[in-house]
Amino acid sequence: MGWLRKQPVPERKHGNPKRTIANKVGDVRIFLKEFGVTKLLKKNEEPKYHKKIVVAHPDDELDVLYGTADAEETFLLDFFIGSMARDHEAYGKYGHPELTGTTLTLYGKHHKTRTVEINQRLADAIRERRKRSNSKALFGNRNGRPDKHLLRKLQNIAKKAGAEFHTELHKLRKTAASRRYLAGVPLPTLMLELGHESLAVTQDYLADARKPGEAKKAVSDADFIPKPKVVKTGTDGD
């Protein structure tokens, strides 16, 4: 871990160097675990970092991104907003996305798979794209291999559009999840489609997404109003 900390970390305006170190330590742990080497670090030795707060794109920012996008760029935006995919799931590092009807199967780390229901428009676009390509990859480079530079392409979209806000693939994923939640998709369903291991993670992920009037309605519904008291007037005949 000391050696990893000494390695140069790319300086990015919206980067999180301590998170990068933690990820690298995690990769080494996974590698060594395959050979039976475990319990390398005590709890107080684990790399510490603060989670970066990711806020979903509002509609006006999405309008900016789509405003100057060509067909290829529009598909990239549509795919990430429509599927809530992680970058490696999109370009097929662990297996290329498979489509059955409007159900998309995504392949992640550690042989994990998850299914996401997508809209018919995106499903049609995926099928049309595969008809025109000999590659299994949805996002291929000139050599027909998976394109692993999707973040760079997204940021080029924002730059071309003159966007004054930051965007990244994870922000598109958060945007997609927030839009589904606001449209009424239950949290347990979102948990499965996002690939989270617990509902608490999904609730934390969507902590800043609120339905219009949700707070006011919740306060109103939670208000306790006691029943009117029945006042006895005395004995019969009085």
mmCIF file of C-alpha atoms in Angstrom:
data_model
loop_
_atom_site.group_PDB
_atom_site.id
_atom_site.type_symbol
_atom_site.label_atom_id
_atom_site.label_comp_id
_atom_site.label_asym_id
_atom_site.label_seq_id
_atom_site.Cartn_x
_atom_site.Cartn_y
_atom_site.Cartn_z
ATOM 1 C CA MET A 1 0.000 0.000 0.000
ATOM 2 C CA GLY A 2 2.945 2.312 0.722
ATOM 3 C CA TRP A 3 4.325 1.621 -2.743
ATOM 4 C CA LEU A 4 0.948 2.331 -4.351
ATOM 5 C CA ARG A 5 0.726 5.662 -2.522
ATOM 6 C CA LYS A 6 4.044 6.717 -4.061
ATOM 7 C CA GLN A 7 2.847 6.055 -7.602
ATOM 8 C CA PRO A 8 1.797 9.113 -9.620
ATOM 9 C CA VAL A 9 -1.955 9.650 -9.794
ATOM 10 C CA PRO A 10 -3.304 11.655 -12.771
ATOM 11 C CA GLU A 11 -4.419 15.077 -11.612
ATOM 12 C CA ARG A 12 -7.991 15.660 -12.676
ATOM 13 C CA LYS A 13 -10.200 18.563 -11.753
ATOM 14 C CA HIS A 14 -12.981 16.246 -10.612
ATOM 15 C CA GLY A 15 -10.770 13.338 -9.562
ATOM 16 C CA ASN A 16 -10.521 11.654 -6.162
ATOM 17 C CA PRO A 17 -6.863 10.555 -5.672
ATOM 18 C CA LYS A 18 -7.490 8.827 -2.330
ATOM 19 C CA ARG A 19 -10.303 6.812 -3.931
ATOM 20 C CA THR A 20 -7.877 5.846 -6.707
ATOM 21 C CA ILE A 21 -5.402 4.520 -4.113
ATOM 22 C CA ALA A 22 -8.196 2.581 -2.393
ATOM 23 C CA ASN A 23 -9.216 1.031 -5.722
ATOM 24 C CA LYS A 24 -5.639 -0.022 -6.475
ATOM 25 C CA VAL A 25 -5.245 -1.585 -3.040
ATOM 26 C CA GLY A 26 -8.540 -3.405 -3.654
ATOM 27 C CA ASP A 27 -7.252 -4.755 -6.972
ATOM 28 C CA VAL A 28 -4.105 -6.114 -5.293
ATOM 29 C CA ARG A 29 -6.230 -7.701 -2.557
ATOM 30 C CA ILE A 30 -8.456 -9.428 -5.143
ATOM 31 C CA PHE A 31 -5.380 -10.703 -7.003
ATOM 32 C CA LEU A 32 -3.746 -12.127 -3.876
ATOM 33 C CA LYS A 33 -7.009 -13.618 -2.627
ATOM 34 C CA GLU A 34 -7.039 -15.873 -5.702
ATOM 35 C CA PHE A 35 -3.834 -17.414 -4.326
ATOM 36 C CA GLY A 36 -5.176 -17.804 -0.805
ATOM 37 C CA VAL A 37 -3.429 -14.731 0.630
ATOM 38 C CA THR A 38 -5.895 -12.863 2.843
ATOM 39 C CA LYS A 39 -6.068 -10.586 5.901
ATOM 40 C CA LEU A 40 -3.207 -8.388 4.716
ATOM 41 C CA LEU A 41 -4.418 -5.167 6.309
ATOM 42 C CA LYS A 42 -5.842 -4.332 9.683
ATOM 43 C CA LYS A 43 -9.027 -2.298 9.762
ATOM 44 C CA ASN A 44 -7.200 0.900 10.747
ATOM 45 C CA GLU A 45 -4.746 0.424 7.866
ATOM 46 C CA GLU A 46 -7.395 0.480 5.127
ATOM 47 C CA PRO A 47 -7.089 3.449 2.745
ATOM 48 C CA LYS A 48 -9.530 6.191 3.728
ATOM 49 C CA TYR A 49 -11.333 8.473 1.320
ATOM 50 C CA HIS A 50 -14.431 10.624 1.133
ATOM 51 C CA LYS A 51 -17.113 9.573 -1.296
ATOM 52 C CA LYS A 52 -17.566 11.995 -4.134
ATOM 53 C CA ILE A 53 -21.078 13.388 -4.217
ATOM 54 C CA VAL A 54 -22.634 12.801 -7.618
ATOM 55 C CA VAL A 55 -25.684 14.860 -8.583
ATOM 56 C CA ALA A 56 -27.957 13.885 -11.459
ATOM 57 C CA HIS A 57 -28.205 16.028 -14.587
ATOM 58 C CA PRO A 58 -31.369 18.156 -14.647
ATOM 59 C CA ASP A 59 -33.332 18.353 -17.908
ATOM 60 C CA ASP A 60 -31.727 21.620 -19.022
ATOM 61 C CA GLU A 61 -28.233 20.070 -18.837
ATOM 62 C CA LEU A 62 -29.383 17.040 -20.816
ATOM 63 C CA ASP A 63 -30.776 19.402 -23.447
ATOM 64 C CA VAL A 64 -27.296 20.960 -23.737
ATOM 65 C CA LEU A 65 -25.581 17.569 -24.164
ATOM 66 C CA TYR A 66 -28.057 16.391 -26.787
ATOM 67 C CA GLY A 67 -28.162 19.771 -28.513
ATOM 68 C CA THR A 68 -25.078 19.305 -30.726
ATOM 69 C CA ALA A 69 -24.704 15.506 -30.539
ATOM 70 C CA ASP A 70 -24.464 13.516 -33.775
ATOM 71 C CA ALA A 71 -26.026 10.056 -34.196
ATOM 72 C CA GLU A 72 -23.114 8.187 -32.580
ATOM 73 C CA GLU A 73 -22.969 10.595 -29.634
ATOM 74 C CA THR A 74 -26.734 10.452 -29.203
ATOM 75 C CA PHE A 75 -26.570 6.657 -28.956
ATOM 76 C CA LEU A 76 -23.897 6.903 -26.260
ATOM 77 C CA LEU A 77 -26.098 9.263 -24.215
ATOM 78 C CA ASP A 78 -29.226 7.188 -24.849
ATOM 79 C CA PHE A 79 -27.495 3.965 -23.829
ATOM 80 C CA PHE A 80 -26.132 5.165 -20.501
ATOM 81 C CA ILE A 81 -29.287 7.052 -19.557
ATOM 82 C CA GLY A 82 -31.508 4.200 -20.724
ATOM 83 C CA SER A 83 -29.567 1.311 -19.157
ATOM 84 C CA MET A 84 -27.883 2.708 -16.001
ATOM 85 C CA ALA A 85 -24.783 0.796 -17.149
ATOM 86 C CA ARG A 86 -21.300 1.129 -15.728
ATOM 87 C CA ASP A 87 -18.561 1.864 -18.274
ATOM 88 C CA HIS A 88 -17.039 -1.658 -18.254
ATOM 89 C CA GLU A 89 -20.534 -3.154 -18.655
ATOM 90 C CA ALA A 90 -21.110 -0.982 -21.714
ATOM 91 C CA TYR A 91 -17.960 -1.819 -23.636
ATOM 92 C CA GLY A 92 -18.046 -5.475 -22.590
ATOM 93 C CA LYS A 93 -14.986 -6.037 -20.411
ATOM 94 C CA TYR A 94 -16.598 -9.059 -18.776
ATOM 95 C CA GLY A 95 -19.118 -9.910 -21.491
ATOM 96 C CA HIS A 96 -21.072 -7.950 -24.059
ATOM 97 C CA PRO A 97 -24.604 -6.741 -23.245
ATOM 98 C CA GLU A 98 -27.305 -9.116 -24.473
ATOM 99 C CA LEU A 99 -30.790 -8.025 -25.449
ATOM 100 C CA THR A 100 -33.971 -10.104 -25.229
ATOM 101 C CA GLY A 101 -37.074 -8.126 -26.085
ATOM 102 C CA THR A 102 -36.595 -5.003 -23.993
ATOM 103 C CA THR A 103 -34.596 -6.755 -21.257
ATOM 104 C CA LEU A 104 -30.884 -5.984 -21.323
ATOM 105 C CA THR A 105 -28.415 -8.312 -19.567
ATOM 106 C CA LEU A 106 -25.227 -6.624 -18.363
ATOM 107 C CA TYR A 107 -22.047 -8.434 -17.298
ATOM 108 C CA GLY A 108 -19.975 -7.057 -14.422
ATOM 109 C CA LYS A 109 -17.063 -7.957 -12.182
ATOM 110 C CA HIS A 110 -16.751 -11.315 -10.425
ATOM 111 C CA HIS A 111 -19.083 -13.017 -12.956
ATOM 112 C CA LYS A 112 -22.038 -10.954 -11.759
ATOM 113 C CA THR A 113 -24.905 -10.348 -14.163
ATOM 114 C CA ARG A 114 -27.960 -8.149 -13.870
ATOM 115 C CA THR A 115 -30.924 -7.376 -16.049
ATOM 116 C CA VAL A 116 -32.335 -3.950 -16.785
ATOM 117 C CA GLU A 117 -35.603 -3.152 -18.487
ATOM 118 C CA ILE A 118 -35.032 -0.559 -21.222
ATOM 119 C CA ASN A 119 -37.424 1.368 -23.433
ATOM 120 C CA GLN A 120 -38.415 0.172 -26.885
ATOM 121 C CA ARG A 121 -36.637 3.067 -28.611
ATOM 122 C CA LEU A 122 -33.261 2.099 -27.143
ATOM 123 C CA ALA A 123 -33.881 -1.606 -27.800
ATOM 124 C CA ASP A 124 -34.566 -0.862 -31.475
ATOM 125 C CA ALA A 125 -31.416 1.295 -31.680
ATOM 126 C CA ILE A 126 -29.274 -1.517 -30.225
ATOM 127 C CA ARG A 127 -30.648 -4.059 -32.704
ATOM 128 C CA GLU A 128 -30.157 -1.717 -35.652
ATOM 129 C CA ARG A 129 -26.614 -1.027 -34.504
ATOM 130 C CA ARG A 130 -25.783 -4.718 -34.360
ATOM 131 C CA LYS A 131 -27.145 -5.263 -37.864
ATOM 132 C CA ARG A 132 -24.627 -2.729 -39.175
ATOM 133 C CA SER A 133 -21.620 -4.072 -37.246
ATOM 134 C CA ASN A 134 -19.599 -7.275 -37.310
ATOM 135 C CA SER A 135 -18.346 -6.620 -33.772
ATOM 136 C CA LYS A 136 -19.987 -7.996 -30.649
ATOM 137 C CA ALA A 137 -19.115 -4.747 -28.908
ATOM 138 C CA LEU A 138 -21.788 -2.070 -28.851
ATOM 139 C CA PHE A 139 -19.046 0.538 -28.679
ATOM 140 C CA GLY A 140 -16.226 -0.509 -30.977
ATOM 141 C CA ASN A 141 -13.127 1.290 -32.204
ATOM 142 C CA ARG A 142 -11.787 1.368 -35.746
ATOM 143 C CA ASN A 143 -10.247 -2.079 -35.307
ATOM 144 C CA GLY A 144 -13.545 -3.594 -34.214
ATOM 145 C CA ARG A 145 -12.346 -3.963 -30.632
ATOM 146 C CA PRO A 146 -14.194 -2.583 -27.597
ATOM 147 C CA ASP A 147 -13.802 1.170 -27.229
ATOM 148 C CA LYS A 148 -12.592 1.822 -23.684
ATOM 149 C CA HIS A 149 -12.544 5.604 -24.042
ATOM 150 C CA LEU A 150 -16.240 6.273 -23.524
ATOM 151 C CA LEU A 151 -15.625 8.813 -20.750
ATOM 152 C CA ARG A 152 -13.405 10.827 -23.064
ATOM 153 C CA LYS A 153 -16.082 10.713 -25.752
ATOM 154 C CA LEU A 154 -18.728 11.909 -23.313
ATOM 155 C CA GLN A 155 -16.555 14.805 -22.202
ATOM 156 C CA ASN A 156 -15.916 15.685 -25.856
ATOM 157 C CA ILE A 157 -19.693 15.858 -26.310
ATOM 158 C CA ALA A 158 -19.906 18.306 -23.409
ATOM 159 C CA LYS A 159 -16.977 20.346 -24.719
ATOM 160 C CA LYS A 160 -18.486 20.577 -28.203
ATOM 161 C CA ALA A 161 -21.800 21.683 -26.703
ATOM 162 C CA GLY A 162 -20.082 24.393 -24.657
ATOM 163 C CA ALA A 163 -21.388 22.881 -21.423
ATOM 164 C CA GLU A 164 -20.534 24.880 -18.313
ATOM 165 C CA PHE A 165 -21.145 21.878 -16.061
ATOM 166 C CA HIS A 166 -19.192 18.691 -15.364
ATOM 167 C CA THR A 167 -20.334 15.371 -16.758
ATOM 168 C CA GLU A 168 -19.095 11.801 -16.435
ATOM 169 C CA LEU A 169 -20.427 8.314 -17.110
ATOM 170 C CA HIS A 170 -21.292 7.749 -13.462
ATOM 171 C CA LYS A 171 -23.306 10.975 -13.523
ATOM 172 C CA LEU A 172 -25.331 9.607 -16.433
ATOM 173 C CA ARG A 173 -25.940 6.425 -14.424
ATOM 174 C CA LYS A 174 -27.107 8.505 -11.457
ATOM 175 C CA THR A 175 -29.298 10.569 -13.785
ATOM 176 C CA ALA A 176 -30.914 7.432 -15.189
ATOM 177 C CA ALA A 177 -31.604 5.986 -11.736
ATOM 178 C CA SER A 178 -33.018 9.280 -10.456
ATOM 179 C CA ARG A 179 -35.339 9.644 -13.437
ATOM 180 C CA ARG A 180 -36.664 6.102 -12.948
ATOM 181 C CA TYR A 181 -37.226 6.689 -9.251
ATOM 182 C CA LEU A 182 -39.061 9.957 -9.897
ATOM 183 C CA ALA A 183 -41.179 8.155 -12.510
ATOM 184 C CA GLY A 184 -42.328 5.689 -9.857
ATOM 185 C CA VAL A 185 -39.985 2.683 -10.092
ATOM 186 C CA PRO A 186 -39.806 1.117 -6.581
ATOM 187 C CA LEU A 187 -36.484 1.191 -4.734
ATOM 188 C CA PRO A 188 -36.200 -2.646 -4.504
ATOM 189 C CA THR A 189 -36.490 -2.864 -8.299
ATOM 190 C CA LEU A 190 -33.900 -0.119 -8.766
ATOM 191 C CA MET A 191 -31.561 -1.885 -6.347
ATOM 192 C CA LEU A 192 -31.567 -4.994 -8.561
ATOM 193 C CA GLU A 193 -31.289 -3.061 -11.820
ATOM 194 C CA LEU A 194 -28.415 -0.910 -10.510
ATOM 195 C CA GLY A 195 -26.586 -3.995 -9.256
ATOM 196 C CA HIS A 196 -26.418 -2.801 -5.656
ATOM 197 C CA GLU A 197 -26.043 -5.405 -2.925
ATOM 198 C CA SER A 198 -28.343 -3.724 -0.414
ATOM 199 C CA LEU A 199 -31.312 -1.393 -0.359
ATOM 200 C CA ALA A 200 -29.376 0.938 1.950
ATOM 201 C CA VAL A 201 -26.844 1.587 -0.836
ATOM 202 C CA THR A 202 -29.632 2.440 -3.283
ATOM 203 C CA GLN A 203 -31.315 4.738 -0.762
ATOM 204 C CA ASP A 204 -28.004 6.525 -0.198
ATOM 205 C CA TYR A 205 -27.424 6.694 -3.957
ATOM 206 C CA LEU A 206 -30.785 8.385 -4.497
ATOM 207 C CA ALA A 207 -30.796 10.441 -1.298
ATOM 208 C CA ASP A 208 -30.990 13.732 -3.196
ATOM 209 C CA ALA A 209 -33.713 12.593 -5.629
ATOM 210 C CA ARG A 210 -37.143 13.703 -4.452
ATOM 211 C CA LYS A 211 -40.460 13.485 -6.171
ATOM 212 C CA PRO A 212 -42.247 16.843 -6.595
ATOM 213 C CA GLY A 213 -44.188 17.614 -3.430
ATOM 214 C CA GLU A 214 -42.956 14.379 -1.837
ATOM 215 C CA ALA A 215 -41.720 16.016 1.366
ATOM 216 C CA LYS A 216 -44.868 18.102 1.877
ATOM 217 C CA LYS A 217 -47.111 15.089 1.262
ATOM 218 C CA ALA A 218 -45.063 12.942 3.643
ATOM 219 C CA VAL A 219 -45.302 15.566 6.378
ATOM 220 C CA SER A 220 -49.047 15.879 5.823
ATOM 221 C CA ASP A 221 -49.587 12.106 5.818
ATOM 222 C CA ALA A 222 -47.505 11.692 8.967
ATOM 223 C CA ASP A 223 -49.381 14.352 10.894
ATOM 224 C CA PHE A 224 -51.447 12.945 13.756
ATOM 225 C CA ILE A 225 -54.725 14.693 14.422
ATOM 226 C CA PRO A 226 -56.523 13.370 17.503
ATOM 227 C CA LYS A 227 -60.215 12.624 17.242
ATOM 228 C CA PRO A 228 -62.545 15.203 18.778
ATOM 229 C CA LYS A 229 -63.200 14.498 22.417
ATOM 230 C CA VAL A 230 -66.679 13.421 23.407
ATOM 231 C CA VAL A 231 -67.771 15.620 26.313
ATOM 232 C CA LYS A 232 -70.181 14.000 28.707
ATOM 233 C CA THR A 233 -72.908 16.395 29.908
ATOM 234 C CA GLY A 234 -73.711 14.651 33.192
ATOM 235 C CA THR A 235 -76.395 12.200 34.375
ATOM 236 C CA ASP A 236 -79.448 11.251 32.294
ATOM 237 C CA GLY A 237 -82.126 13.908 32.344
ATOM 238 C CA ASP A 238 -79.788 16.760 33.194
#
